[in-house]
PDB file of C-alpha atoms in Angstrom:
ATOM      1  CA  MET A 113      -0.113   0.152  -0.373  1.00 60.00           C
ATOM      2  CA  ASN A 114       1.798   2.995  -0.983  1.00 65.00           C
ATOM      3  CA  SER A 115       1.488   5.190   2.432  1.00 73.00           C
ATOM      4  CA  ARG A 116       2.451   8.795   2.989  1.00 82.00           C
ATOM      5  CA  LEU A 117       4.966   9.727   5.935  1.00 87.00           C
ATOM      6  CA  THR A 118       3.045  10.351   8.488  1.00 89.00           C
ATOM      7  CA  PRO A 119       4.215  12.994  10.092  1.00 92.00           C
ATOM      8  CA  LYS A 120       5.447  10.721  13.015  1.00 92.00           C
ATOM      9  CA  GLY A 121       6.705   9.021  10.184  1.00 89.00           C
ATOM     10  CA  ILE A 122       8.359  12.528   9.474  1.00 94.00           C
ATOM     11  CA  LYS A 123       9.729  12.887  12.604  1.00 94.00           C
ATOM     12  CA  GLN A 124      11.596   8.432  12.686  1.00 93.00           C
ATOM     13  CA  ALA A 125      12.768   9.429   8.913  1.00 94.00           C
ATOM     14  CA  ASN A 126      14.751  12.765  10.655  1.00 96.00           C
ATOM     15  CA  LEU A 127      15.802  11.214  14.000  1.00 95.00           C
ATOM     16  CA  ILE A 128      17.747   8.316  11.032  1.00 96.00           C
ATOM     17  CA  ALA A 129      19.431  10.486   9.423  1.00 97.00           C
ATOM     18  CA  GLU A 130      21.426  12.785  12.738  1.00 96.00           C
ATOM     19  CA  LYS A 131      22.420   8.637  13.446  1.00 96.00           C
ATOM     20  CA  LEU A 132      23.744   8.638   9.906  1.00 97.00           C
ATOM     21  CA  LYS A 133      25.155  11.694   9.720  1.00 96.00           C
ATOM     22  CA  GLU A 134      28.380  10.700   9.649  1.00 96.00           C
ATOM     23  CA  LYS A 135      27.770   7.882   7.852  1.00 96.00           C
ATOM     24  CA  THR A 136      29.592   8.413   3.887  1.00 96.00           C
ATOM     25  CA  PHE A 137      27.102   6.573   1.460  1.00 96.00           C
ATOM     26  CA  GLN A 138      27.812   5.854  -2.134  1.00 97.00           C
ATOM     27  CA  ILE A 139      24.370   4.035  -3.528  1.00 98.00           C
ATOM     28  CA  ALA A 140      21.291   4.538  -1.910  1.00 98.00           C
ATOM     29  CA  PHE A 141      18.714   1.525  -2.815  1.00 98.00           C
ATOM     30  CA  LYS A 142      14.279   2.305  -2.572  1.00 97.00           C
ATOM     31  CA  THR A 143      11.590   1.599  -3.607  1.00 97.00           C
ATOM     32  CA  SER A 144       8.300   2.327  -5.349  1.00 96.00           C
ATOM     33  CA  LEU A 145       5.981   3.288  -2.475  1.00 94.00           C
ATOM     34  CA  SER A 146       6.510   6.716  -1.754  1.00 93.00           C
ATOM     35  CA  ARG A 147       7.245   6.182   2.175  1.00 92.00           C
ATOM     36  CA  SER A 148       9.789   4.960   1.216  1.00 95.00           C
ATOM     37  CA  ALA A 149      12.065   7.380  -1.177  1.00 95.00           C
ATOM     38  CA  ASN A 150      10.381   9.868   1.629  1.00 95.00           C
ATOM     39  CA  SER A 151      12.544   8.296   3.850  1.00 95.00           C
ATOM     40  CA  LEU A 152      15.559   8.514   2.070  1.00 96.00           C
ATOM     41  CA  LYS A 153      15.335  11.813   0.538  1.00 97.00           C
ATOM     42  CA  ILE A 154      15.094  12.933   4.517  1.00 97.00           C
ATOM     43  CA  VAL A 155      18.555  11.241   5.061  1.00 97.00           C
ATOM     44  CA  LEU A 156      20.358  12.205   2.617  1.00 98.00           C
ATOM     45  CA  LYS A 157      19.929  15.205   3.324  1.00 97.00           C
ATOM     46  CA  TYR A 158      23.181  15.095   5.093  1.00 97.00           C
ATOM     47  CA  HIS A 159      25.044  12.817   2.356  1.00 97.00           C
ATOM     48  CA  PRO A 160      26.194  14.762  -0.786  1.00 96.00           C
ATOM     49  CA  GLU A 161      28.439  11.953  -1.247  1.00 96.00           C
ATOM     50  CA  CYS A 162      25.658   9.918  -2.803  1.00 97.00           C
ATOM     51  CA  LYS A 163      25.641  10.393  -6.585  1.00 93.00           C
ATOM     52  CA  LYS A 164      23.298   7.105  -7.131  1.00 97.00           C
ATOM     53  CA  VAL A 165      19.553   5.769  -5.853  1.00 98.00           C
ATOM     54  CA  ILE A 166      18.736   3.147  -7.523  1.00 98.00           C
ATOM     55  CA  ILE A 167      14.852   1.908  -7.142  1.00 98.00           C
ATOM     56  CA  ASP A 168      14.713  -1.603  -6.164  1.00 98.00           C
ATOM     57  CA  ASP A 169      10.602  -4.105  -5.601  1.00 97.00           C
ATOM     58  CA  ARG A 170      12.179  -6.712  -4.125  1.00 98.00           C
ATOM     59  CA  MET A 171      12.529  -4.592  -0.987  1.00 97.00           C
ATOM     60  CA  ILE A 172       8.942  -3.016  -0.641  1.00 95.00           C
ATOM     61  CA  GLU A 173       7.189  -4.420   1.888  1.00 92.00           C
ATOM     62  CA  ARG A 174       4.534  -7.584   2.284  1.00 93.00           C
ATOM     63  CA  SER A 175       1.305  -7.840   0.091  1.00 94.00           C
ATOM     64  CA  TYR A 176      -1.256  -8.423   2.461  1.00 92.00           C
ATOM     65  CA  GLY A 177      -3.333  -9.410  -1.007  1.00 94.00           C
ATOM     66  CA  ASP A 178      -7.273  -9.439  -0.080  1.00 91.00           C
ATOM     67  CA  MET A 179      -6.483  -7.255   3.416  1.00 89.00           C
ATOM     68  CA  GLU A 180      -4.562  -4.750   3.111  1.00 89.00           C
ATOM     69  CA  ARG A 181      -6.743  -1.276   3.289  1.00 87.00           C
ATOM     70  CA  LYS A 182      -8.897  -3.399   5.853  1.00 90.00           C
ATOM     71  CA  HIS A 183      -8.675  -2.613   9.613  1.00 90.00           C
ATOM     72  CA  HIS A 184      -7.070  -5.509  11.887  1.00 90.00           C
ATOM     73  CA  GLN A 185     -10.773  -5.487  13.401  1.00 93.00           C
ATOM     74  CA  THR A 186     -12.711  -5.265   9.889  1.00 93.00           C
ATOM     75  CA  ILE A 187     -10.616  -8.706   9.689  1.00 92.00           C
ATOM     76  CA  ILE A 188     -11.371 -10.454  12.255  1.00 93.00           C
ATOM     77  CA  LYS A 189     -14.724  -9.981  12.777  1.00 94.00           C
ATOM     78  CA  LYS A 190     -14.729 -11.349   9.771  1.00 92.00           C
ATOM     79  CA  TYR A 191     -12.246 -14.261   9.451  1.00 93.00           C
ATOM     80  CA  GLY A 192     -11.637 -14.925  13.737  1.00 94.00           C
ATOM     81  CA  GLU A 193      -9.265 -13.819  15.590  1.00 94.00           C
ATOM     82  CA  LYS A 194      -6.878 -16.881  14.686  1.00 94.00           C
ATOM     83  CA  GLN A 195      -7.395 -16.898  10.432  1.00 94.00           C
ATOM     84  CA  PHE A 196      -6.098 -13.159  11.152  1.00 91.00           C
ATOM     85  CA  ASP A 197      -2.778 -14.184  13.011  1.00 91.00           C
ATOM     86  CA  LEU A 198      -2.093 -17.448  10.805  1.00 92.00           C
ATOM     87  CA  TRP A 199      -2.082 -14.290   7.692  1.00 92.00           C
ATOM     88  CA  HIS A 200      -0.733 -11.766  10.067  1.00 87.00           C
ATOM     89  CA  ARG A 201       2.291 -13.346  11.380  1.00 86.00           C
ATOM     90  CA  SER A 202       2.486 -17.187   9.911  1.00 90.00           C
ATOM     91  CA  TYR A 203       5.611 -17.261   7.677  1.00 96.00           C
ATOM     92  CA  ASP A 204       4.384 -20.042   5.134  1.00 95.00           C
ATOM     93  CA  VAL A 205       0.744 -19.426   5.095  1.00 96.00           C
ATOM     94  CA  PRO A 206      -0.305 -15.796   2.736  1.00 96.00           C
ATOM     95  CA  PRO A 207      -3.121 -13.715   3.027  1.00 95.00           C
ATOM     96  CA  PRO A 208      -6.312 -14.501   0.412  1.00 94.00           C
ATOM     97  CA  ARG A 209      -4.114 -12.814  -2.810  1.00 95.00           C
ATOM     98  CA  GLY A 210      -1.228 -12.013  -0.999  1.00 95.00           C
ATOM     99  CA  GLU A 211       2.141 -13.040  -0.019  1.00 96.00           C
ATOM    100  CA  SER A 212       3.804 -15.653   3.301  1.00 96.00           C
ATOM    101  CA  ILE A 213       6.628 -13.616   4.931  1.00 96.00           C
ATOM    102  CA  ARG A 214       8.925 -16.845   2.756  1.00 97.00           C
ATOM    103  CA  MET A 215       8.097 -15.369   0.062  1.00 97.00           C
ATOM    104  CA  VAL A 216       8.797 -12.160   0.445  1.00 97.00           C
ATOM    105  CA  GLU A 217      12.119 -13.943   1.654  1.00 97.00           C
ATOM    106  CA  LYS A 218      12.880 -15.830  -1.179  1.00 98.00           C
ATOM    107  CA  ARG A 219      12.334 -11.690  -3.264  1.00 98.00           C
ATOM    108  CA  VAL A 220      14.550 -10.385  -0.776  1.00 98.00           C
ATOM    109  CA  LEU A 221      17.631 -12.468  -0.443  1.00 98.00           C
ATOM    110  CA  SER A 222      17.566 -12.706  -4.513  1.00 98.00           C
ATOM    111  CA  PHE A 223      17.943  -8.556  -3.115  1.00 98.00           C
ATOM    112  CA  VAL A 224      21.162  -9.143  -1.136  1.00 98.00           C
ATOM    113  CA  LYS A 225      22.871 -11.447  -3.126  1.00 98.00           C
ATOM    114  CA  ASP A 226      23.020  -9.246  -6.064  1.00 98.00           C
ATOM    115  CA  LEU A 227      23.510  -6.593  -3.508  1.00 97.00           C
ATOM    116  CA  LEU A 228      26.539  -7.633  -1.580  1.00 97.00           C
ATOM    117  CA  THR A 229      27.586  -8.492  -6.023  1.00 96.00           C
ATOM    118  CA  LEU A 230      27.769  -4.671  -5.753  1.00 97.00           C
ATOM    119  CA  MET A 231      29.065  -3.582  -3.159  1.00 96.00           C
ATOM    120  CA  LYS A 232      32.227  -5.768  -3.441  1.00 94.00           C
ATOM    121  CA  ARG A 233      33.138  -5.394  -6.735  1.00 95.00           C
ATOM    122  CA  GLU A 234      32.686  -1.422  -7.303  1.00 95.00           C
ATOM    123  CA  LYS A 235      33.845  -1.184  -2.760  1.00 94.00           C
ATOM    124  CA  VAL A 236      31.047   0.816  -1.650  1.00 95.00           C
ATOM    125  CA  ASN A 237      29.292   1.882   1.412  1.00 96.00           C
ATOM    126  CA  VAL A 238      24.864   1.217   0.748  1.00 97.00           C
ATOM    127  CA  VAL A 239      21.677   3.152   2.536  1.00 98.00           C
ATOM    128  CA  LEU A 240      18.552   1.026   1.802  1.00 97.00           C
ATOM    129  CA  SER A 241      14.990   2.768   2.843  1.00 96.00           C
ATOM    130  CA  ALA A 242      12.926  -1.115   3.209  1.00 93.00           C
ATOM    131  CA  HIS A 243       9.039  -1.546   4.813  1.00 90.00           C
ATOM    132  CA  ASN A 244       9.019  -3.718   7.534  1.00 87.00           C
ATOM    133  CA  ASN A 245       8.215  -7.106   6.910  1.00 90.00           C
ATOM    134  CA  SER A 246      11.282  -6.602   4.174  1.00 93.00           C
ATOM    135  CA  MET A 247      13.381  -5.656   7.431  1.00 94.00           C
ATOM    136  CA  ARG A 248      12.577  -9.007   8.640  1.00 94.00           C
ATOM    137  CA  PRO A 249      14.585 -11.060   5.628  1.00 97.00           C
ATOM    138  CA  PHE A 250      17.884  -8.607   5.335  1.00 96.00           C
ATOM    139  CA  ARG A 251      17.598  -9.071   9.094  1.00 96.00           C
ATOM    140  CA  ARG A 252      16.984 -12.739   9.650  1.00 97.00           C
ATOM    141  CA  TYR A 253      20.130 -13.193   6.980  1.00 97.00           C
ATOM    142  CA  PHE A 254      22.711 -10.639   8.499  1.00 96.00           C
ATOM    143  CA  GLU A 255      21.766 -11.875  12.061  1.00 96.00           C
ATOM    144  CA  ASN A 256      22.012 -15.322  11.480  1.00 97.00           C
ATOM    145  CA  LEU A 257      18.810 -15.631  12.852  1.00 97.00           C
ATOM    146  CA  THR A 258      15.892 -18.151  12.818  1.00 97.00           C
ATOM    147  CA  ILE A 259      13.243 -18.717  11.186  1.00 97.00           C
ATOM    148  CA  ASN A 260      10.646 -17.764  15.020  1.00 95.00           C
ATOM    149  CA  GLU A 261      13.322 -15.158  15.772  1.00 96.00           C
ATOM    150  CA  MET A 262      12.772 -13.658  12.163  1.00 95.00           C
ATOM    151  CA  MET A 263       9.118 -14.469  12.814  1.00 93.00           C
ATOM    152  CA  ALA A 264       8.742 -12.250  16.872  1.00 92.00           C
ATOM    153  CA  LEU A 265      11.299  -9.270  15.283  1.00 91.00           C
ATOM    154  CA  GLU A 266       9.930  -5.513  16.100  1.00 88.00           C
ATOM    155  CA  ASN A 267      11.535  -3.203  14.650  1.00 86.00           C
ATOM    156  CA  PRO A 268      12.093   0.444  15.141  1.00 87.00           C
ATOM    157  CA  TYR A 269      11.088   3.413  12.660  1.00 82.00           C
ATOM    158  CA  ASP A 270      13.892   5.495  15.008  1.00 80.00           C
ATOM    159  CA  LYS A 271      16.690   3.013  14.407  1.00 86.00           C
ATOM    160  CA  TYR A 272      19.172   1.639  12.004  1.00 91.00           C
ATOM    161  CA  PHE A 273      21.001  -1.234  11.336  1.00 93.00           C
ATOM    162  CA  ASP A 274      23.945  -1.107  10.210  1.00 94.00           C
ATOM    163  CA  TYR A 275      26.246  -4.854   8.476  1.00 94.00           C
ATOM    164  CA  THR A 276      30.003  -4.246   7.684  1.00 91.00           C
ATOM    165  CA  ILE A 277      30.399  -6.793   4.049  1.00 88.00           C
ATOM    166  CA  GLU A 278      34.362  -8.421   4.689  1.00 81.00           C
ATOM    167  CA  CYS A 279      35.285  -7.793   0.652  1.00 69.00           C
TER     168      CYS A 279
END
């Protein structure tokens, strides 16, 4: 769902920008969703050295299919809490016409493979503006988490994750 950054989201993006102020990035990645682009724009105001911004939707937010744009309570009322929890928090079970976390992980890992190749070949630092459910597979990969550990993650919106890649 392509929703805008809320005032709270803008505040959180500014906090991240301040925290990343002293870092250096040659390449930035965002998704086609406006909140990814707008968050990245806020971060990059401190990074004139970053000359290349790439859109890659392999790290886009999880599609909730028929559940998108519906309040949780509406879905719970229609299908029950047990079914909602299964769709919302299951690794393997996608919501109707949506994606499971396993499906998100597959596309994120494809992105990671290409990202690592690029970073090693060009010897660059990168910054990513991704989304909550795509962050889970990133963190699983870089932090060597189990599926259960990944599924239990609650990603803070006012923090960033910094990983070092060995060349």
